[in-house]
Coordinates of C-alpha atoms in Angstrom, one line a residue:
Chain A
X1102 CA 132.2 -39.8 178.9
X1103 CA 135.6 -41.4 178.2
X1104 CA 133.9 -43.5 175.3
X1105 CA 132.7 -40.2 173.8
X1106 CA 136.2 -38.7 173.9
X1107 CA 137.6 -41.8 172.2
X1108 CA 134.7 -41.7 169.7
X1109 CA 135.4 -38.1 168.8
X1110 CA 139.1 -38.7 168.3
X1111 CA 138.3 -41.9 166.3
X1112 CA 135.8 -40.1 164.1
X1113 CA 138.4 -37.3 163.3
X1114 CA 140.9 -40.0 162.4
X1115 CA 138.8 -42.4 160.3
X1116 CA 136.8 -39.7 158.4
X1117 CA 140.0 -38.7 156.7
X1118 CA 140.6 -42.2 155.3
X1119 CA 140.8 -42.2 151.5
X1120 CA 139.2 -45.6 151.3
X1121 CA 136.0 -44.2 153.0
X1122 CA 135.9 -41.3 150.5
X1123 CA 136.1 -43.8 147.6
X1124 CA 133.3 -45.9 149.1
X1125 CA 131.1 -42.9 149.6
X1126 CA 131.5 -41.8 146.1
X1127 CA 130.6 -45.3 144.9
X1128 CA 127.6 -45.3 147.2
X1129 CA 126.5 -41.9 145.8
X1130 CA 126.8 -43.4 142.3
X1131 CA 124.5 -46.2 143.2
X1132 CA 121.9 -43.9 144.7
X1133 CA 121.8 -41.8 141.6
X1134 CA 121.6 -44.9 139.5
X1135 CA 118.7 -46.0 141.6
X1136 CA 117.0 -42.7 141.1
X1137 CA 117.4 -42.9 137.4
X1138 CA 116.0 -46.5 137.5
X1139 CA 113.1 -45.3 139.6
X1140 CA 112.3 -42.6 137.2
X1141 CA 112.3 -45.0 134.3
X1142 CA 110.0 -47.5 136.2
X1143 CA 107.6 -44.8 137.4
X1144 CA 106.6 -44.3 133.8
X1145 CA 105.4 -47.8 133.7
X1146 CA 103.1 -47.7 136.8
X1147 CA 99.9 -45.7 137.5
X1148 CA 99.6 -46.4 141.3
X1149 CA 100.9 -43.1 142.9
X1150 CA 101.5 -44.4 146.4
X1151 CA 103.1 -47.6 145.3
X1152 CA 105.2 -45.6 142.9
X1153 CA 106.6 -43.3 145.5
X1154 CA 107.5 -46.4 147.7
X1155 CA 109.2 -48.0 144.8
X1156 CA 111.2 -44.8 144.0
X1157 CA 112.5 -44.7 147.5
X1158 CA 113.2 -48.3 147.7
X1159 CA 115.1 -48.3 144.4
X1160 CA 116.9 -45.1 145.2
X1161 CA 117.8 -45.5 148.8
X1162 CA 117.1 -49.0 150.2
X1163 CA 118.6 -51.2 147.5
X1164 CA 121.9 -49.4 147.3
X1165 CA 122.1 -49.0 151.1
X1166 CA 121.2 -52.7 151.7
X1167 CA 123.9 -53.7 149.4
X1168 CA 126.7 -51.2 150.2
X1169 CA 126.2 -50.1 153.8
X1170 CA 127.2 -53.4 155.3
X1171 CA 130.4 -53.5 153.2
X1172 CA 131.2 -49.8 154.0
X1173 CA 130.6 -50.4 157.7
X1174 CA 132.6 -53.6 157.9
X1175 CA 135.6 -51.9 156.0
X1176 CA 135.3 -49.0 158.3
X1177 CA 135.1 -51.3 161.4
X1178 CA 137.3 -54.2 161.0
X1179 CA 140.6 -52.4 161.6
X1180 CA 139.3 -50.3 164.5
X1181 CA 141.0 -52.2 167.3
X1182 CA 143.2 -54.9 165.6
X1183 CA 144.8 -52.2 163.5
X1184 CA 145.7 -50.1 166.5
X1185 CA 147.0 -53.2 168.2
X1186 CA 149.1 -54.1 165.2
X1187 CA 150.6 -50.6 164.8
X1188 CA 151.1 -50.1 168.6
X1189 CA 149.0 -46.9 168.8
X1190 CA 146.7 -48.8 171.1
X1191 CA 149.5 -48.4 173.8
X1192 CA 149.1 -44.7 173.5
X1193 CA 145.3 -44.9 173.6
X1194 CA 145.2 -47.2 176.6
X1195 CA 148.1 -45.4 178.3
X1196 CA 145.6 -42.6 178.7
X1197 CA 143.0 -43.2 181.3
X1198 CA 140.4 -45.0 179.3
X1199 CA 138.8 -48.3 180.1
X1200 CA 139.0 -51.0 177.6
X1201 CA 135.2 -51.0 177.3
X1202 CA 135.4 -47.2 176.6
X1203 CA 137.7 -48.0 173.7
X1204 CA 135.4 -50.6 172.2
X1205 CA 132.3 -48.5 172.7
X1206 CA 134.0 -45.4 171.5
X1207 CA 135.2 -47.1 168.4
X1208 CA 131.6 -48.3 167.7
X1209 CA 130.3 -44.8 168.1
X1210 CA 133.1 -43.1 166.2
X1211 CA 133.0 -45.4 163.3
X1212 CA 129.2 -45.3 163.2
X1213 CA 129.5 -41.6 162.8
X1214 CA 131.9 -42.0 159.9
X1215 CA 129.4 -44.4 158.2
X1216 CA 126.5 -42.0 159.0
X1217 CA 128.4 -39.3 157.1
X1218 CA 128.9 -41.6 154.2
X1219 CA 125.1 -42.6 154.3
X1220 CA 124.1 -39.0 154.6
X1221 CA 126.3 -38.0 151.5
X1222 CA 125.1 -40.9 149.5
X1223 CA 121.4 -40.3 150.3
X1224 CA 121.6 -36.6 149.8
X1225 CA 122.9 -37.2 146.3
X1226 CA 120.2 -39.8 145.8
X1227 CA 117.6 -37.3 146.9
X1228 CA 119.0 -34.8 144.5
X1229 CA 118.7 -37.5 141.8
X1230 CA 115.1 -38.1 142.8
X1231 CA 114.2 -34.4 142.5
X1232 CA 115.9 -34.3 139.1
X1233 CA 114.5 -37.5 137.6
X1234 CA 111.2 -37.9 139.4
X1235 CA 110.3 -34.4 140.6
X1236 CA 109.1 -34.9 144.1
X1237 CA 109.8 -37.0 147.1
X1238 CA 108.5 -37.1 150.8
X1239 CA 111.0 -35.5 153.1
X1240 CA 109.7 -37.3 156.1
X1241 CA 110.1 -40.6 154.4
X1242 CA 113.6 -39.6 153.4
X1243 CA 114.6 -38.7 157.0
X1244 CA 113.1 -41.9 158.4
X1245 CA 114.9 -43.8 155.7
X1246 CA 118.2 -42.2 156.7
X1247 CA 117.7 -42.8 160.4
X1248 CA 117.0 -46.5 160.0
X1249 CA 119.9 -46.8 157.5
X1250 CA 122.3 -45.3 160.1
X1251 CA 121.0 -47.9 162.6
X1252 CA 121.6 -50.5 160.0
X1253 CA 125.2 -49.1 159.5
X1254 CA 125.6 -49.2 163.4
X1255 CA 124.8 -53.0 163.3
X1256 CA 127.5 -53.7 160.8
X1257 CA 130.1 -51.3 162.5
X1258 CA 129.4 -53.3 165.7
X1259 CA 130.0 -56.5 163.9
X1260 CA 133.2 -55.2 162.4
X1261 CA 134.5 -53.7 165.7
X1262 CA 133.5 -56.7 167.6
X1263 CA 135.5 -58.9 165.3
X1264 CA 138.4 -56.4 165.5
X1265 CA 138.3 -56.6 169.3
X1266 CA 138.6 -60.4 169.2
X1267 CA 141.7 -60.8 167.3
X1268 CA 145.1 -59.2 167.3
X1269 CA 145.5 -59.4 163.5
X1270 CA 143.8 -57.1 160.9
X1271 CA 144.0 -59.9 158.3
X1272 CA 142.0 -62.2 160.6
X1273 CA 139.4 -59.4 161.2
X1274 CA 139.2 -58.8 157.5
X1275 CA 138.6 -62.4 156.7
X1276 CA 136.0 -62.5 159.5
X1277 CA 134.3 -59.4 157.9
X1278 CA 134.3 -61.1 154.5
X1279 CA 132.7 -64.3 155.9
X1280 CA 130.0 -62.0 157.5
X1281 CA 129.3 -60.5 154.1
X1282 CA 129.1 -64.0 152.4
X1283 CA 127.0 -65.3 155.2
X1284 CA 124.3 -62.7 155.0
X1285 CA 124.4 -62.1 151.3
X1286 CA 124.7 -65.6 150.0
X1287 CA 124.7 -68.4 152.5
X1288 CA 121.7 -67.3 154.6
X1289 CA 119.3 -67.5 151.7
X1290 CA 120.7 -70.8 150.4
X1291 CA 120.6 -72.4 153.7
X1292 CA 116.9 -71.3 154.1
X1293 CA 116.0 -72.9 150.8
X1294 CA 117.8 -76.1 151.6
X1295 CA 116.1 -76.2 155.0
X1296 CA 112.8 -75.6 153.4
X1297 CA 113.3 -78.5 151.0
X1298 CA 114.6 -80.8 153.7
X1299 CA 111.8 -80.1 156.1
X1300 CA 108.9 -79.4 153.8
X1301 CA 110.0 -81.5 150.9
X1302 CA 109.6 -78.7 148.3
X1303 CA 111.0 -75.3 147.2
X1304 CA 107.8 -73.8 146.1
X1305 CA 105.0 -73.4 148.6
X1306 CA 101.9 -71.2 148.3
X1307 CA 102.0 -70.6 152.1
X1308 CA 105.4 -71.3 153.6
X1309 CA 105.6 -72.4 157.2
X1310 CA 106.0 -70.0 160.1
X1311 CA 109.5 -71.0 160.9
X1312 CA 110.5 -70.0 157.4
X1313 CA 109.3 -66.5 157.9
X1314 CA 111.1 -66.3 161.1
X1315 CA 114.3 -67.6 159.6
X1316 CA 114.0 -65.1 156.8
X1317 CA 113.3 -62.2 159.1
X1318 CA 116.1 -62.5 161.5
X1319 CA 119.1 -61.8 159.4
X1320 CA 120.3 -58.2 159.8
X1321 CA 119.6 -57.4 156.2
X1322 CA 116.0 -58.6 156.5
X1323 CA 115.5 -56.7 159.8
X1324 CA 116.6 -53.5 158.0
X1325 CA 113.9 -54.1 155.4
X1326 CA 111.4 -54.8 158.2
X1327 CA 112.4 -51.7 160.1
X1328 CA 112.0 -49.5 157.0
X1329 CA 108.6 -51.0 156.3
X1330 CA 107.6 -50.1 159.9
X1331 CA 108.7 -46.5 159.7
X1332 CA 107.2 -45.9 156.3
X1333 CA 104.0 -47.6 157.5
X1334 CA 103.4 -48.5 154.0
X1335 CA 101.2 -51.1 152.3
X1336 CA 103.9 -51.9 149.8
X1337 CA 105.3 -55.2 149.1
X1338 CA 105.6 -56.7 152.6
X1339 CA 105.9 -60.3 153.4
X1340 CA 102.3 -60.5 154.5
X1341 CA 100.9 -59.1 151.4
X1342 CA 103.2 -61.2 149.2
X1343 CA 102.0 -64.4 150.6
X1344 CA 98.4 -63.3 151.5
X1345 CA 98.4 -64.4 155.0
X1346 CA 96.8 -62.6 157.8
X1347 CA 98.9 -63.6 160.9
X1348 CA 102.6 -63.3 160.8
X1349 CA 104.8 -64.7 163.5
X1350 CA 105.8 -62.0 165.9
X1351 CA 109.4 -62.1 164.7
X1352 CA 108.4 -61.3 161.2
X1353 CA 106.3 -58.3 162.1
X1354 CA 107.9 -55.1 160.7
X1355 CA 108.4 -53.3 164.0
X1356 CA 110.3 -56.4 165.3
X1357 CA 112.9 -55.6 162.8
X1358 CA 114.2 -52.9 165.3
X1359 CA 114.6 -55.6 168.1
X1360 CA 116.4 -57.9 165.7
X1361 CA 118.8 -55.0 164.7
X1362 CA 119.5 -54.2 168.4
X1363 CA 120.4 -57.9 169.0
X1364 CA 122.7 -58.0 166.0
X1365 CA 124.4 -54.9 167.3
X1366 CA 124.6 -56.0 171.0
X1367 CA 125.9 -59.6 170.5
X1368 CA 129.2 -58.6 168.7
X1369 CA 129.8 -55.8 170.9
X1370 CA 129.3 -57.9 174.0
X1371 CA 131.6 -60.6 172.6
X1372 CA 134.2 -58.0 171.7
X1373 CA 134.0 -56.4 175.2
X1374 CA 134.3 -59.7 176.9
X1375 CA 137.3 -60.9 174.9
X1376 CA 139.1 -57.5 174.7
X1377 CA 138.8 -57.0 178.4
X1378 CA 140.9 -59.9 179.6
X1379 CA 143.3 -60.4 176.7
X1380 CA 147.0 -59.3 176.8
X1381 CA 147.6 -56.5 174.4
Chain B
X1350 CA 156.0 -44.0 199.7
X1351 CA 156.6 -46.4 196.8
X1352 CA 155.6 -45.5 193.3
X1353 CA 156.0 -48.9 191.8
X1354 CA 156.1 -52.2 193.7
X1355 CA 156.4 -55.4 191.9
X1356 CA 156.7 -58.5 193.9
X1357 CA 157.3 -62.1 192.9
X1358 CA 156.0 -61.5 189.3
X1359 CA 156.2 -64.2 186.7
X1360 CA 154.9 -63.7 183.2
X1361 CA 154.7 -66.6 180.9
X1362 CA 153.8 -66.5 177.2
X1363 CA 153.0 -70.1 176.3
X1364 CA 156.2 -71.9 177.1
X1365 CA 158.3 -68.8 177.1
X1366 CA 159.2 -67.2 180.4
X1367 CA 159.3 -63.4 180.0
X1368 CA 159.6 -62.6 183.7
X1369 CA 160.8 -65.0 186.3
X1370 CA 159.9 -63.9 189.9
X1371 CA 160.7 -60.3 189.4
X1372 CA 160.9 -58.0 192.5
X1373 CA 161.3 -54.4 191.9
X1374 CA 160.6 -51.2 193.9
X1375 CA 160.7 -47.7 192.7
X1376 CA 160.6 -45.1 195.5
X1377 CA 158.5 -42.0 195.0
X1378 CA 160.6 -39.1 193.7
X1379 CA 163.3 -41.3 192.3
X1380 CA 164.6 -41.3 188.8
X1381 CA 164.9 -45.0 188.2
X1382 CA 166.9 -46.4 185.3
X1383 CA 165.6 -49.7 184.0
X1384 CA 168.4 -51.4 182.1
X1385 CA 168.8 -54.5 180.2
X1386 CA 169.6 -55.8 176.8
X1387 CA 166.8 -56.1 174.2
X1388 CA 164.5 -59.1 175.1
X1389 CA 165.3 -59.0 178.8
X1390 CA 161.8 -58.2 179.9
X1391 CA 161.8 -54.5 180.2
X1392 CA 158.7 -53.8 178.1
X1393 CA 156.8 -56.8 179.6
X1394 CA 157.4 -55.2 183.0
X1395 CA 156.1 -51.8 181.8
X1396 CA 153.1 -53.4 180.2
X1397 CA 152.3 -55.1 183.5
X1398 CA 152.4 -51.7 185.4
X1399 CA 150.0 -50.3 182.9
X1400 CA 147.7 -53.3 182.9
X1401 CA 148.3 -53.9 179.2
X1402 CA 149.1 -57.5 180.2
X1403 CA 148.4 -59.4 183.4
X1404 CA 150.9 -61.4 185.4
X1405 CA 150.9 -65.2 185.5
X1406 CA 151.8 -65.0 189.0
X1407 CA 152.7 -62.2 191.6
X1408 CA 151.6 -58.8 192.6
X1409 CA 152.0 -55.5 190.8
X1410 CA 151.1 -52.2 192.7
X1411 CA 151.4 -48.6 191.6
X1412 CA 150.9 -45.7 194.2
X1413 CA 149.9 -48.6 196.4
X1414 CA 147.0 -49.4 194.1
X1415 CA 146.4 -52.6 192.4
X1416 CA 147.6 -52.5 188.8
X1417 CA 144.6 -54.4 187.5
X1418 CA 141.6 -53.2 189.5
X1419 CA 142.7 -49.6 189.9
X1420 CA 144.3 -49.2 186.5
X1421 CA 142.2 -46.2 185.5
X1422 CA 143.2 -44.3 188.6
X1423 CA 146.8 -45.3 188.0
X1424 CA 146.8 -44.1 184.4
X1425 CA 145.1 -40.7 185.4
X1426 CA 148.2 -40.0 187.5
X1427 CA 150.8 -41.5 185.1
X1428 CA 152.3 -40.2 181.8
X1429 CA 153.5 -42.8 179.3
X1430 CA 155.8 -42.8 176.5
X1431 CA 155.4 -46.3 175.0
X1432 CA 158.2 -48.0 173.1
X1433 CA 158.4 -47.4 169.5
X1434 CA 155.8 -44.6 169.5
X1435 CA 153.1 -45.1 167.0
X1436 CA 150.8 -42.2 166.2
X1437 CA 147.6 -41.6 164.4
X1438 CA 148.9 -40.7 160.9
X1439 CA 145.9 -38.7 160.0
X1440 CA 145.8 -36.5 163.0
X1441 CA 148.0 -33.5 163.7
X1442 CA 150.5 -33.2 166.5
X1443 CA 148.3 -30.7 168.2
X1444 CA 145.3 -32.9 167.9
X1445 CA 147.2 -35.7 169.6
X1446 CA 148.1 -33.5 172.6
X1447 CA 144.5 -32.2 172.8
X1448 CA 143.2 -35.8 172.9
X1449 CA 145.5 -36.5 175.7
X1450 CA 144.5 -33.4 177.5
X1451 CA 140.8 -34.2 177.1
X1452 CA 141.3 -37.8 178.2
X1453 CA 143.0 -36.7 181.4
X1454 CA 140.7 -33.9 182.0
X1455 CA 143.8 -31.6 182.3
X1456 CA 143.9 -28.0 181.3
X1457 CA 147.3 -27.8 179.8
X1458 CA 147.9 -25.6 176.8
X1459 CA 148.8 -27.9 173.8
X1460 CA 151.1 -25.5 172.1
X1461 CA 153.1 -24.9 175.3
X1462 CA 153.7 -28.6 175.6
X1463 CA 154.7 -28.9 172.0
X1464 CA 157.0 -26.0 172.5
X1465 CA 158.6 -27.6 175.4
X1466 CA 159.5 -30.7 173.4
X1467 CA 160.7 -28.7 170.6
X1468 CA 158.1 -29.4 167.8
X1469 CA 156.0 -26.3 168.0
X1470 CA 156.4 -25.5 164.4
X1471 CA 155.1 -28.9 163.4
X1472 CA 151.9 -28.7 165.6
X1473 CA 149.5 -28.4 162.7
X1474 CA 151.2 -31.1 160.5
X1475 CA 149.8 -34.6 160.3
X1476 CA 151.7 -37.0 162.4
X1477 CA 152.1 -39.3 159.4
X1478 CA 154.7 -37.0 158.0
X1479 CA 156.7 -36.8 161.3
X1480 CA 160.2 -38.3 161.5
X1481 CA 160.9 -40.9 164.2
X1482 CA 162.5 -38.3 166.4
X1483 CA 159.5 -35.9 166.1
X1484 CA 157.1 -38.7 166.8
X1485 CA 159.1 -39.5 170.0
X1486 CA 159.0 -35.8 171.0
X1487 CA 155.2 -35.7 170.4
X1488 CA 154.7 -38.8 172.5
X1489 CA 156.7 -37.2 175.3
X1490 CA 154.5 -34.1 175.0
X1491 CA 151.4 -36.2 175.5
X1492 CA 153.1 -38.0 178.5
X1493 CA 153.7 -34.7 180.2
X1494 CA 150.0 -33.8 180.0
X1495 CA 148.4 -33.1 183.4
X1496 CA 151.7 -33.0 185.5
X1497 CA 151.7 -36.8 186.2
X1498 CA 153.0 -38.1 189.5
X1499 CA 154.7 -40.9 187.6
X1500 CA 156.4 -40.9 184.2
X1501 CA 157.0 -44.2 182.4
X1502 CA 159.4 -43.8 179.5
X1503 CA 160.1 -47.0 177.5
X1504 CA 163.4 -46.5 175.5
X1505 CA 162.7 -42.7 175.3
X1506 CA 165.8 -41.9 173.2
X1507 CA 164.8 -44.2 170.3
X1508 CA 165.1 -42.1 167.1
X1509 CA 166.5 -39.0 168.9
X1510 CA 169.8 -37.5 167.8
X1511 CA 172.4 -36.8 170.6
X1512 CA 170.9 -33.2 171.0
X1513 CA 167.4 -34.7 171.2
X1514 CA 168.5 -37.1 173.8
X1515 CA 170.0 -34.4 175.9
X1516 CA 166.8 -32.3 175.8
X1517 CA 165.0 -35.4 176.8
X1518 CA 167.2 -35.7 179.8
X1519 CA 166.7 -32.1 180.7
X1520 CA 162.9 -32.6 180.7
X1521 CA 163.3 -35.7 182.8
X1522 CA 165.3 -33.6 185.4
X1523 CA 162.7 -30.8 185.3
X1524 CA 159.8 -33.2 185.8
X1525 CA 161.7 -34.8 188.6
X1526 CA 162.4 -31.5 190.2
X1527 CA 158.7 -30.8 190.1
X1528 CA 158.1 -34.0 192.1
X1529 CA 157.5 -36.7 189.6
X1530 CA 158.9 -40.2 189.9
X1531 CA 160.5 -41.2 186.6
X1532 CA 160.8 -44.8 185.5
X1533 CA 162.7 -45.3 182.3
X1534 CA 163.9 -48.1 180.4
X1535 CA 166.9 -48.3 178.1
X1536 CA 169.4 -50.8 176.7
X1537 CA 171.9 -47.9 176.4
X1538 CA 173.6 -47.2 179.6
X1539 CA 174.9 -43.8 178.8
X1540 CA 171.4 -42.3 179.0
X1541 CA 170.7 -43.8 182.3
X1542 CA 174.0 -43.0 183.8
X1543 CA 173.5 -39.3 183.3
X1544 CA 170.3 -38.9 185.1
X1545 CA 169.4 -41.8 187.3
X1546 CA 169.3 -41.9 191.1
X1547 CA 169.0 -45.8 191.0
X1548 CA 169.6 -48.4 188.4
X1549 CA 168.1 -51.8 188.1
X1550 CA 169.6 -54.3 185.6
X1551 CA 167.2 -56.8 184.2
X1552 CA 168.5 -60.0 182.5
X1553 CA 166.5 -63.0 181.4
X1554 CA 163.4 -61.9 183.3
X1555 CA 164.9 -61.1 186.6
X1556 CA 166.8 -58.3 188.3
X1557 CA 170.5 -59.2 188.5
X1558 CA 171.6 -56.0 190.1
X1559 CA 170.0 -52.9 191.7
X1560 CA 171.8 -50.0 193.2
X1561 CA 172.9 -46.4 192.8
X1562 CA 175.4 -45.8 189.9
X1563 CA 178.2 -45.4 192.5
X1564 CA 177.1 -48.5 194.3
X1565 CA 177.3 -50.5 191.2
X1566 CA 180.7 -49.2 190.4
X1567 CA 181.9 -50.2 194.0
X1568 CA 180.5 -53.7 193.6
X1569 CA 182.8 -54.3 190.8
X1570 CA 186.4 -55.4 191.3
X1571 CA 188.4 -52.3 190.5
X1572 CA 189.0 -52.7 186.7
X1573 CA 191.7 -50.7 184.9
X1574 CA 192.3 -50.3 181.4
X1575 CA 195.9 -50.0 180.5
X1576 CA 197.0 -48.5 177.2
X1577 CA 200.7 -49.4 176.7
X1578 CA 202.6 -48.1 173.7
X1579 CA 205.7 -50.0 172.8
X1580 CA 208.8 -49.0 170.8
X1581 CA 208.2 -51.9 168.4
X1582 CA 206.2 -55.0 168.1
X1583 CA 207.9 -57.9 169.8
X1584 CA 209.5 -60.6 167.6
X1585 CA 207.3 -63.3 168.9
X1586 CA 204.2 -61.3 169.4
X1587 CA 201.9 -64.2 169.9
X1588 CA 203.9 -65.6 172.7
X1589 CA 204.0 -62.1 174.3
X1590 CA 200.2 -61.8 174.1
X1591 CA 199.8 -65.2 175.6
X1592 CA 202.2 -64.4 178.4
X1593 CA 200.4 -61.3 179.3
X1594 CA 197.0 -62.9 179.1
X1595 CA 198.1 -65.6 181.5
X1596 CA 198.9 -63.1 184.3
X1597 CA 196.5 -63.4 187.2
X1598 CA 194.0 -60.5 187.3
X1599 CA 194.2 -59.8 183.5
X1600 CA 190.9 -60.3 181.7
X1601 CA 191.7 -59.2 178.1
X1602 CA 194.5 -58.1 175.9
X1603 CA 194.1 -56.5 172.6
X1604 CA 196.9 -55.3 170.3
X1605 CA 196.4 -52.2 168.1
X1606 CA 199.6 -51.8 166.2
X1607 CA 202.3 -50.9 168.7
X1608 CA 199.7 -50.3 171.4
X1609 CA 198.3 -52.9 173.7
X1610 CA 195.1 -52.4 175.5
X1611 CA 195.0 -54.5 178.6
X1612 CA 192.0 -54.8 180.9
X1613 CA 193.0 -55.9 184.3
X1614 CA 192.6 -55.4 188.0
X1615 CA 194.6 -52.6 189.6
X1616 CA 197.0 -55.0 191.4
X1617 CA 198.1 -56.6 188.2
X1618 CA 199.3 -53.4 186.5
X1619 CA 203.0 -53.6 187.4
X1620 CA 203.2 -57.3 186.6
X1621 CA 201.8 -56.5 183.1
X1622 CA 204.4 -53.8 182.4
X1623 CA 207.3 -56.1 183.7
X1624 CA 206.1 -59.0 181.7
X1625 CA 206.0 -56.7 178.5
X1626 CA 209.6 -55.7 179.0
X1627 CA 210.7 -59.4 179.5
X1628 CA 209.9 -59.8 175.8
X1629 CA 212.7 -57.5 174.7
X1630 CA 210.7 -54.3 173.9
X1631 CA 210.5 -51.1 175.9
X1632 CA 207.4 -49.2 177.0
X1633 CA 207.4 -45.8 175.5
X1634 CA 204.3 -44.6 177.1
X1635 CA 201.3 -45.9 179.1
X1636 CA 198.0 -44.4 180.4
X1637 CA 195.2 -46.0 182.5
X1638 CA 191.6 -45.3 182.8
X1639 CA 189.1 -46.6 185.3
X1640 CA 186.4 -48.8 184.0
X1641 CA 183.5 -47.0 182.5
X1642 CA 180.0 -47.8 183.5
X1643 CA 179.5 -49.1 180.0
X1644 CA 182.1 -51.9 180.7
X1645 CA 180.2 -52.6 183.8
X1646 CA 176.9 -52.9 182.1
X1647 CA 178.4 -55.2 179.5
X1648 CA 180.0 -57.2 182.2
X1649 CA 176.6 -57.6 183.9
X1650 CA 174.5 -58.5 180.9
X1651 CA 176.8 -60.4 178.6
X1652 CA 177.9 -64.0 178.8
X1653 CA 181.4 -63.1 177.7
X1654 CA 184.1 -65.1 179.5
X1655 CA 185.7 -63.3 182.3
X1656 CA 182.6 -61.3 183.3
X1657 CA 180.7 -64.3 184.6
X1658 CA 182.2 -63.7 188.0
X1659 CA 180.3 -60.4 188.5
X1660 CA 176.9 -61.9 188.0
X1661 CA 175.6 -63.2 191.2

């Protein structure tokens, strides 16, 4: 209950941030751009079902996959370290809240903030789809939004977890930047290098199972899998791309939810553990 | 009943010793003034009471509960004004108070509390635009939420003008009259002197004195401050000053034009006057005043020569 009170307060505070407003506008521009791109591409393809999937992916998933982690980390990294730096944490914890209520409340509150940003960005993207393409499945849209908010939660958890582990916002920001670089750049490169080192080649017709697992366990890949699972589509999945019938469990679309849950739980757990015994 | 009981507490930050075997007891219903120069360990002590930090050694109890394991229960019954109040810039004053009310599951009226601390007209303004004094008043309003049994005020007068400081003292008295124990820290004695039942003086991480204000005064050798106005400045003023300073019981002599300010023990008074006249000048006028508590505080907490004797 206490965590909810903290979350509500935190939401009210963080939603008024100018940085967030700027990021949301940027996100909306991306989704509209995606819708425009989708309308242009739909002229090139005849397959209606693949087309609607591509529209959604271009309009919603691509901008969200790129920007939601950045928005969520920016919203999250200062959550606790910032209050520690300014001293307002002493006001917050002078009230009867447990430290874990503060961490959980921050995760919830800031996820709410990111959810609003996602909702605004997606709604504008949806309007773009109606304008440029003419039709879109509302069920798919809602499923997309829900999974994306979950994706946002994961990165908020990483940001808040980092924030709970350090007393300096600078360090938390550096940590957040490293997280972005890790998942956007390093993860893929390391995978390719591993593939070369272990298998002796970059290009394989049917890559080994471990490579699928490796490529499925990053939060960004898990987001893609989870979306595949809720859309229940026969679109460009890993299995169809490589034409193999049996995927490792970890690379199954529904397992994306499990992976997302782990990515959310681990940083929260580390943050709780560290923040609970540290001197403020 | 004791409100706060700190026994044998040491707090070490790396190699730095912030508190060194501190023993301190605050009785329920008291207004306790926690005095000491900046850096003496006052905030460290308060942080321990609130479980913001944990002791390296020793035991901290509040309402006879363990400060660490029962911290939530303690904070439910405590109102806190942290040092150098920092607010949420994007929330209004009223939202701050509402948050405190909700957090404590209290049923106060936020506007009433804001009225009481004198910032009702700024209730709807964002706290980012508050002056330091207004921020301090807002923090006090949140501390008063839920009629706490214990009020912990860390340097409450920071940023307040004399009028604000007086209003703060009034509220402290009202809260105490309602039954609350007040524990407040300050490095300015004047604020403590006016309201406190008991005073503890902290220096270098331990309590060097603890008593009532009167008790502290009694424990000092009776110091007198003499203001002696002469008809002229003596010809050899340096020798005259040295001669007066050398009198047993005199701790300082300061010339101010034709006036000499002499701090001395009561018994040395006549000797001082006689010695002055030996230098060929006559005393036109003189007045005495008893040592103020401020002198006492300075004597307790500074290393200045002549005051070392009063520190145990």
